[in-house]
mmCIF file of C-alpha atoms in Angstrom:
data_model
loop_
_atom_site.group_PDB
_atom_site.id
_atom_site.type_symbol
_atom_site.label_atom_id
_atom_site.label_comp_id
_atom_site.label_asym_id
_atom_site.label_seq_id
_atom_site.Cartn_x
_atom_site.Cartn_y
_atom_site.Cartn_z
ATOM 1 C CA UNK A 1 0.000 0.000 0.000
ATOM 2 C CA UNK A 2 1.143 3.170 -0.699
ATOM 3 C CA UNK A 3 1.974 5.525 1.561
ATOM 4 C CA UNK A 4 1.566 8.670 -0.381
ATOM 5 C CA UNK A 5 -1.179 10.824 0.815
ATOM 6 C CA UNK A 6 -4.137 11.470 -2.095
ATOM 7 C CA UNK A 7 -5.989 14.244 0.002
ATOM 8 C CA UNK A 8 -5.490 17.176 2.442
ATOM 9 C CA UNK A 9 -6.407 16.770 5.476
ATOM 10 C CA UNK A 10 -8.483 19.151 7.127
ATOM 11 C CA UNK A 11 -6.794 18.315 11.164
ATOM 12 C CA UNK A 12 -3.953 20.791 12.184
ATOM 13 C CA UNK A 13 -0.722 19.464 11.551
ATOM 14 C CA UNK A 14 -0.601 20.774 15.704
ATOM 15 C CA UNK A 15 -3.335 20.322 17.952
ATOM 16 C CA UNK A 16 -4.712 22.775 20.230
ATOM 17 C CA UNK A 17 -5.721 20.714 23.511
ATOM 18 C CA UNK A 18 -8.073 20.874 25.870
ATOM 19 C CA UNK A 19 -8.455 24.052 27.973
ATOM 20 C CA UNK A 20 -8.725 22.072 30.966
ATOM 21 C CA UNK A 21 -5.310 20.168 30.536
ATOM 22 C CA UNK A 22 -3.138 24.205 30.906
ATOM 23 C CA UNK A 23 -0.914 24.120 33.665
ATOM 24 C CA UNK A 24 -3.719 26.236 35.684
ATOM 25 C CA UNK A 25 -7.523 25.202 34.414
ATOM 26 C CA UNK A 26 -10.634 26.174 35.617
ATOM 27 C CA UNK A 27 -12.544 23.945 37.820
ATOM 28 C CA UNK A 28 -15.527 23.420 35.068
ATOM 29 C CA UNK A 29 -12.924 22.781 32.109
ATOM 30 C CA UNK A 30 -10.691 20.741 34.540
ATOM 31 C CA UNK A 31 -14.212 18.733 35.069
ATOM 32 C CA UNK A 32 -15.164 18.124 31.439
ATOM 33 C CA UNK A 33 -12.391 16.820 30.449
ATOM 34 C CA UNK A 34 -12.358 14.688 32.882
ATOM 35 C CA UNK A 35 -15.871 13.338 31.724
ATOM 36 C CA UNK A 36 -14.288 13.004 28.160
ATOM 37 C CA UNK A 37 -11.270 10.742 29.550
ATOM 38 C CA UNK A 38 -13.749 8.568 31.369
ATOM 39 C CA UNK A 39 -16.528 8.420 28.141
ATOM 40 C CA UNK A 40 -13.658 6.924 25.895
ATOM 41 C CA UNK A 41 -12.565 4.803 29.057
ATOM 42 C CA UNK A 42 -16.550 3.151 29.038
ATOM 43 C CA UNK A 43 -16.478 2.966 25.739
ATOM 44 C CA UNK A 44 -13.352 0.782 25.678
ATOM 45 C CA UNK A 45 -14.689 -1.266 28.385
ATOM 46 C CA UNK A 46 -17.988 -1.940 26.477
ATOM 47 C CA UNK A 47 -16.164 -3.238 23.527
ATOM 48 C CA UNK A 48 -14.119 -5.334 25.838
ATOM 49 C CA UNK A 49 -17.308 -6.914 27.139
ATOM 50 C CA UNK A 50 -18.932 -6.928 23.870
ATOM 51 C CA UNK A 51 -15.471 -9.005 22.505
ATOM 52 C CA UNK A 52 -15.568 -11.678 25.519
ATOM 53 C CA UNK A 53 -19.397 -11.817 25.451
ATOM 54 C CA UNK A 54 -19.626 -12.902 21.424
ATOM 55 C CA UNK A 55 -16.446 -15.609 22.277
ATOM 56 C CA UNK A 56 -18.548 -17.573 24.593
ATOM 57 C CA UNK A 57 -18.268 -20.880 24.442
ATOM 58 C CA UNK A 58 -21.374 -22.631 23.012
ATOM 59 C CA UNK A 59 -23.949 -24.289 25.221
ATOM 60 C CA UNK A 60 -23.428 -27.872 26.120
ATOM 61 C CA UNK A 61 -26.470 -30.221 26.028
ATOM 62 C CA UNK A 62 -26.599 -33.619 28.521
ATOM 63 C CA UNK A 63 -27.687 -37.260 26.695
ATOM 64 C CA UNK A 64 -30.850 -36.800 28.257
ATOM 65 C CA UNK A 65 -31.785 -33.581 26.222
ATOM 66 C CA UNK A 66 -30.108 -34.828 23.183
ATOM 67 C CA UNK A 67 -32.295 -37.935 23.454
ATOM 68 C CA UNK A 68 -35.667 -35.556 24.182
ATOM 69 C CA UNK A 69 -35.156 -33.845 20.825
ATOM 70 C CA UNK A 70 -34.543 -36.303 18.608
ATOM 71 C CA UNK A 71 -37.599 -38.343 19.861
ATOM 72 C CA UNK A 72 -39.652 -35.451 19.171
ATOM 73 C CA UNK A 73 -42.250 -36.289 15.938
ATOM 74 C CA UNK A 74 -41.260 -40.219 16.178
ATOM 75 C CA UNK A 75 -44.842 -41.005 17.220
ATOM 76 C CA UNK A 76 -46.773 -38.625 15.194
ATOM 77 C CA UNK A 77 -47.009 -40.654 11.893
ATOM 78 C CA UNK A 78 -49.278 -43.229 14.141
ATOM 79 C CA UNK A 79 -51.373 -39.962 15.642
ATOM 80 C CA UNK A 80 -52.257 -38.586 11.939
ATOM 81 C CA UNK A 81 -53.328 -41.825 10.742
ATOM 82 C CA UNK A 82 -55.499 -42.148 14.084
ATOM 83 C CA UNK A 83 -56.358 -38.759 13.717
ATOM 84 C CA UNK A 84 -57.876 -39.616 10.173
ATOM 85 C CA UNK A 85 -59.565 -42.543 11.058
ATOM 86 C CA UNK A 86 -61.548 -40.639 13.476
ATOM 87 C CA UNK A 87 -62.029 -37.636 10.573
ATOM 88 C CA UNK A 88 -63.141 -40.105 7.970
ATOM 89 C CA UNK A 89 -66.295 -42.087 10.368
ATOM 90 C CA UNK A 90 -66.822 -38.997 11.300
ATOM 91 C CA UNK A 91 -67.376 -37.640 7.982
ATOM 92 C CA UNK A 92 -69.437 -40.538 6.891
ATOM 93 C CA UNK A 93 -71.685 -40.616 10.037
ATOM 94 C CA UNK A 94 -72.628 -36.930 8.933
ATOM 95 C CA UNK A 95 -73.477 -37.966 5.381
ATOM 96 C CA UNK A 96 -75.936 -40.033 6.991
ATOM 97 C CA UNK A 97 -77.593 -38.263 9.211
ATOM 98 C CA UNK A 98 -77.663 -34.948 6.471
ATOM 99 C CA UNK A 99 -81.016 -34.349 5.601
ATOM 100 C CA UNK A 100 -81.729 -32.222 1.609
ATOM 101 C CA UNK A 101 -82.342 -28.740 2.592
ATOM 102 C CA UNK A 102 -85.316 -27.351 0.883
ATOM 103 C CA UNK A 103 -84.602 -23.733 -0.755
ATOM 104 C CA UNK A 104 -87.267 -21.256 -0.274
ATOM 105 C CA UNK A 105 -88.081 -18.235 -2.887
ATOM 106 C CA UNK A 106 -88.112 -14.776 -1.334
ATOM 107 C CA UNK A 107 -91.113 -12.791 -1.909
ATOM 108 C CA UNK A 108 -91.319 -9.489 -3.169
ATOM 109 C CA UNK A 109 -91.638 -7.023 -0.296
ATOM 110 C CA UNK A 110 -88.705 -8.642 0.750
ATOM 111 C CA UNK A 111 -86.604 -8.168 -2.894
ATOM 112 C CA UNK A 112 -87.756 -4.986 -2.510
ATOM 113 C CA UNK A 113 -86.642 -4.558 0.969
ATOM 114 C CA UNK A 114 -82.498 -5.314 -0.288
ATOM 115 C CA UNK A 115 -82.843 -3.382 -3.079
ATOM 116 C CA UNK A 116 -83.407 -0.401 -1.079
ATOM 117 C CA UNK A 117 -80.961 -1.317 1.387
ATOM 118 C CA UNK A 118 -78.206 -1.390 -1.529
ATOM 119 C CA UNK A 119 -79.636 1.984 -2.823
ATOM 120 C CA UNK A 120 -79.524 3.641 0.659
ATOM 121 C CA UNK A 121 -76.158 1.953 1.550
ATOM 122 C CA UNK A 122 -74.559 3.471 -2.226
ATOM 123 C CA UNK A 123 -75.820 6.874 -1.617
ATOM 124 C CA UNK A 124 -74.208 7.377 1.710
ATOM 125 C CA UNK A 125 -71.056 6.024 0.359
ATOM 126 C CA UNK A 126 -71.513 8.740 -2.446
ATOM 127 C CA UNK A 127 -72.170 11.234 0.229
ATOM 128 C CA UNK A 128 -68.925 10.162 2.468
ATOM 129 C CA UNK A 129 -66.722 10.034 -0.525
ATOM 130 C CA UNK A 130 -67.737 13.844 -1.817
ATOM 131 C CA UNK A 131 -67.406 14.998 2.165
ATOM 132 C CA UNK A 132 -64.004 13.257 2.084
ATOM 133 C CA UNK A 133 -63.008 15.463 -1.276
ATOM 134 C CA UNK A 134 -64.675 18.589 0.147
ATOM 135 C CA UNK A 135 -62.508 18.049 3.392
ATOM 136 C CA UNK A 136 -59.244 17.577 1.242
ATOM 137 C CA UNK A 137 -60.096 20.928 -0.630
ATOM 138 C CA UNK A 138 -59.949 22.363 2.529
ATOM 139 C CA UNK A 139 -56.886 20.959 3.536
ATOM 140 C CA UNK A 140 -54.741 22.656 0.443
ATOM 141 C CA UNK A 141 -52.845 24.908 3.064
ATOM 142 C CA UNK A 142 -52.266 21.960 5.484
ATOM 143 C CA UNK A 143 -51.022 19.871 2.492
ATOM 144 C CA UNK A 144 -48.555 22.797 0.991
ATOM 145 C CA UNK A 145 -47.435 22.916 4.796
ATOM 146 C CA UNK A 146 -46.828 19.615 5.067
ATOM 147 C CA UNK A 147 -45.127 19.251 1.703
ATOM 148 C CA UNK A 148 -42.713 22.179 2.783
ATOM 149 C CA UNK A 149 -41.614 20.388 5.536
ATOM 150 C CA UNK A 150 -40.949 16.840 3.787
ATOM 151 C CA UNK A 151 -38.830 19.048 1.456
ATOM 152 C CA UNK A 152 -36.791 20.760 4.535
ATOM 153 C CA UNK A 153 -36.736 17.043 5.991
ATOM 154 C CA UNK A 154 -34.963 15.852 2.803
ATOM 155 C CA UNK A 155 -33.046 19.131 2.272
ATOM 156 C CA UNK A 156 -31.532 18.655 5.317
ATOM 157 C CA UNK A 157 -31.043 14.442 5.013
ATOM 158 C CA UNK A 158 -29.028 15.200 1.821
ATOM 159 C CA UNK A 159 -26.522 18.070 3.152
ATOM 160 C CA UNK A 160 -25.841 15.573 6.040
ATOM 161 C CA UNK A 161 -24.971 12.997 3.389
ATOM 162 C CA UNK A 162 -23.185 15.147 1.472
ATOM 163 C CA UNK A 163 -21.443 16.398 4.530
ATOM 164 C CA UNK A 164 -20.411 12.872 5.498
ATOM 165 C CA UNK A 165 -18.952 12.078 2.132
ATOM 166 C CA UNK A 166 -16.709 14.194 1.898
ATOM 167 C CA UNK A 167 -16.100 13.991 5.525
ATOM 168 C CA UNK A 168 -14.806 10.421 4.124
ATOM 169 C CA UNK A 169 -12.879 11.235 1.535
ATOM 170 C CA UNK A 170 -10.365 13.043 4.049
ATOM 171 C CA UNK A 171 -11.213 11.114 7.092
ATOM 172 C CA UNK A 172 -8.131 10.719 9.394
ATOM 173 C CA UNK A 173 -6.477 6.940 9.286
ATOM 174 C CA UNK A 174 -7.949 6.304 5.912
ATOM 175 C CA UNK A 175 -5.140 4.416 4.735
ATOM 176 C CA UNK A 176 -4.024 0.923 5.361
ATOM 177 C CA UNK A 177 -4.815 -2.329 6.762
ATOM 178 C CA UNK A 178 -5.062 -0.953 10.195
ATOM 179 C CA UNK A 179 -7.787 0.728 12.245
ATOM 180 C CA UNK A 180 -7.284 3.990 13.852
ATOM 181 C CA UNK A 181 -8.204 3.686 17.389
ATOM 182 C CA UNK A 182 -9.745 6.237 19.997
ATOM 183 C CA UNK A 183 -7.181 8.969 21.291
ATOM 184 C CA UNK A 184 -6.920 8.897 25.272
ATOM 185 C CA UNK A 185 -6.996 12.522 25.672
ATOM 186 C CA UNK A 186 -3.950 13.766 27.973
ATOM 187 C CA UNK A 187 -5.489 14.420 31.434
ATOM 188 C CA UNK A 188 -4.220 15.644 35.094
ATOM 189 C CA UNK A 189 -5.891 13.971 38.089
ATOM 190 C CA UNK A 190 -7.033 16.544 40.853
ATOM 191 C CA UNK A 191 -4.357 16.159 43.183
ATOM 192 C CA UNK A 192 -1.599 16.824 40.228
ATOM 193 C CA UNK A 193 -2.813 19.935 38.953
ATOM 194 C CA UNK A 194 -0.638 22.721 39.553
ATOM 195 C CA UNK A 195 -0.827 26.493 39.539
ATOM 196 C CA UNK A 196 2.852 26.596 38.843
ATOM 197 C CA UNK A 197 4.080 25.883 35.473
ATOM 198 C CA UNK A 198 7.794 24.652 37.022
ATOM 199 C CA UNK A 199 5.980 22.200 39.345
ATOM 200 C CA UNK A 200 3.727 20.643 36.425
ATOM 201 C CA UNK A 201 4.215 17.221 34.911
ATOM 202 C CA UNK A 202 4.324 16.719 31.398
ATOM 203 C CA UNK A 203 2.203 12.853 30.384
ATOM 204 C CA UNK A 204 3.046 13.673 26.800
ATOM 205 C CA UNK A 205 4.997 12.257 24.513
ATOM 206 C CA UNK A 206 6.389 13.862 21.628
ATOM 207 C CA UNK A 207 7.719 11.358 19.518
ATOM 208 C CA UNK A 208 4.250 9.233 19.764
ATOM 209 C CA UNK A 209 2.017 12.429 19.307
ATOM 210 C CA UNK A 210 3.555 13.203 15.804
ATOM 211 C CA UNK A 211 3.063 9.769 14.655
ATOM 212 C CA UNK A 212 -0.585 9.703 15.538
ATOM 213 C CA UNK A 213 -0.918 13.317 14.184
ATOM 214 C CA UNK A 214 0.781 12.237 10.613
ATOM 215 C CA UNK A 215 -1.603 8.857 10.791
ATOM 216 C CA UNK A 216 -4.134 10.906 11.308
ATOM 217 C CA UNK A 217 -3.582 13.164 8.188
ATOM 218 C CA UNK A 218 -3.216 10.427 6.410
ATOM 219 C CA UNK A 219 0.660 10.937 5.921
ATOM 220 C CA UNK A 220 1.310 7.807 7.209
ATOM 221 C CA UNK A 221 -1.077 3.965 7.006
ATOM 222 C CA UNK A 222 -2.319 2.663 9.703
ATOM 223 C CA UNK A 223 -0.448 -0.731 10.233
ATOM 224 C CA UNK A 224 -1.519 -4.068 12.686
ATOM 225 C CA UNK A 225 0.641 -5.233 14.917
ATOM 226 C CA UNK A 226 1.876 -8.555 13.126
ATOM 227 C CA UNK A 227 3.337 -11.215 15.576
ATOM 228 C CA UNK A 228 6.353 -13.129 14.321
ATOM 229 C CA UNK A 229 5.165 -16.699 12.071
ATOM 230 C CA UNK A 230 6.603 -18.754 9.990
ATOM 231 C CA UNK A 231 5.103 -19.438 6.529
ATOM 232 C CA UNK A 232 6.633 -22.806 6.235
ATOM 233 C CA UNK A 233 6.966 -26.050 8.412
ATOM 234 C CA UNK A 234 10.239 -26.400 10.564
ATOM 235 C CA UNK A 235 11.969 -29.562 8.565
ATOM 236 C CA UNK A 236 13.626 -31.760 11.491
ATOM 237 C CA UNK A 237 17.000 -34.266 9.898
ATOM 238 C CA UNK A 238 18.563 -36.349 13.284
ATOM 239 C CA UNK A 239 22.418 -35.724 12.196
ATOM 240 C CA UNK A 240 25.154 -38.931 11.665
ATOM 241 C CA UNK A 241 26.989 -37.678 14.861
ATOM 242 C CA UNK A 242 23.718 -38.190 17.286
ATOM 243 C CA UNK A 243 23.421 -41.809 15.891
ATOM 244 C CA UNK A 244 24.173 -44.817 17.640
ATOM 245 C CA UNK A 245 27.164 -47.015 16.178
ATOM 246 C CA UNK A 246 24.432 -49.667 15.154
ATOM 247 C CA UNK A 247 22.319 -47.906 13.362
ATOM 248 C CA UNK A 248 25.403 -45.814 11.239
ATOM 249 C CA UNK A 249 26.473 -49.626 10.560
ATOM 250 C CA UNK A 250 23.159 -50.527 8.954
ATOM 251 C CA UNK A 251 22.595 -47.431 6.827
ATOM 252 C CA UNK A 252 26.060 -48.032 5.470
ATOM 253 C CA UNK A 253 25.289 -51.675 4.621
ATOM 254 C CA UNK A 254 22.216 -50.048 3.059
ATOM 255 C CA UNK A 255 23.787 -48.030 0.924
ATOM 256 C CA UNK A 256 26.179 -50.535 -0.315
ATOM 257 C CA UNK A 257 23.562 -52.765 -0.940
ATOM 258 C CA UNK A 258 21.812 -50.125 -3.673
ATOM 259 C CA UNK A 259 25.364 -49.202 -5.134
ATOM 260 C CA UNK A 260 25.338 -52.472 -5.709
ATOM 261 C CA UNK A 261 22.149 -53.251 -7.492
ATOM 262 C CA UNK A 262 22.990 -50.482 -9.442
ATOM 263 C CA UNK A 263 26.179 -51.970 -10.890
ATOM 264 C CA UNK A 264 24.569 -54.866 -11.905
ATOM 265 C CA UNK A 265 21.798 -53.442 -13.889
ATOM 266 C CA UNK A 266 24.525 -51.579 -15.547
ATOM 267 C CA UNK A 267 26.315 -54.091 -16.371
ATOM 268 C CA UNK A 268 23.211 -56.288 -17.458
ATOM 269 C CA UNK A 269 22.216 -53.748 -19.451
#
């Protein structure tokens, strides 16, 4: 990966920090950034949790409850064909006992009687349906209202979009394998803060700081930490000199015996 940077940063090639790290904060700046230290510390500690909590081991299940569940549906084949015995005398011993339903004509008061009921039932529809109109003609200054504020709502979904991509284009520790991690930010306890600037002690470190800052504007990738491996298998060969006198005597008369052969299919040949 290259290490050449494709886009300027927008971060200060030197920080400004915190007001309330100065030799001689206030007690409110002093306060919040203690309350920043501790949010990143939580936040660390949640994905800690999170980490351990998705690598738990998986459940273990005893014979018993291995035996439970795969026993479950062995007996239902014999169940359904019980259960359709019992549908099919039951279905015959209503075909029996049905009796032919005689089908009687309506008269006309009653015809009469549902065809007003349809009439009376389409005109209030009619009626509901031109009160619902007449009600959304009134509504033409809720609806442009309404409408104005969709469009605001997707103005503003758009410029935050737009905002975050190019946000991404020079986002710090863009570049490279690794992942830049949350900064610690440089804090004094309570008891170390000093009103004198001879008697104050410096956590910094400069040498680290500029590396982070140059990751950060992308001047340098972010790399893993890669622990030493080998690629290949470690080949093991037992030398001549931690051989017994026995066994150097039988490789020899081993390898006699196959110079041997050798010189006879030679010489065959």
């Amino acid at each position: 990966v290259s290490t050449q940077s494709t886009g300027e940063s927008k971060l200060p090639a030197v920080e400004a920090p915190h007001p309330g790290a100065s030799y001689n904060p206030s007690f409110t700046q002093h306060q919040e950034l203690l309350q920043s230290a501790l949010e990143v510390e939580e936040r660390r500690e949640k994905a800690k949790i999170k980490a351990t909590r998705d690598a738990a081991p998986p459940v273990r299940i005893t014979e018993e409850q291995y035996l439970q569940e795969m026993s479950v549906g062995l007996n239902t084949a014999a169940e359904e064909e019980g259960d359709e015995e019992a549908g099919e005398g039951e279905v015959e011993m209503e075909a029996e006992v049905a009796k032919p339903v005689s089908v009687q004509r309506k008269t006309r008061v009653q015809r009469n009687r549902e065809k007003a009921e349809k009439q009376k039932a389409a005109e209030l529809a009619a009626a509901k349906a031109e009160k619902q109109l007449a009600k959304q003609l009134n509504r033409v200054r809720a609806i442009k209202k309404e409408l104005s504020v969709e469009e605001r709502k997707m103005a503003a979904v758009t410029a935050a979009r737009q905002e975050k991509r190019e946000a991404n284009v020079t986002r710090p520790g863009k570049y490279g394998p690794g992942k830049l991690g949350e900064e610690q930010p440089e804090f004094l306890l309570p008891e170390e803060v000093s009103s004198s600037l001879r008697q104050l002690t410096t956590p910094a470190y400069n040498v680290q700081d500029r590396f982070l800052s140059m990751q950060k504007r992308n001047l340098i990738e972010v790399r893993r930490k890669v622990n030493p491996h080998r690629k290949y298998k470690i080949k093991t060969v037992e030398k001549w000199r931690k051989k017994l006198p026995e066994e150097i005597l039988e490789l020899t008369k081993m390898k006699q015996k196959k110079k041997k052969k050798v010189i006879r299919v030679e010489e065959a040949e």
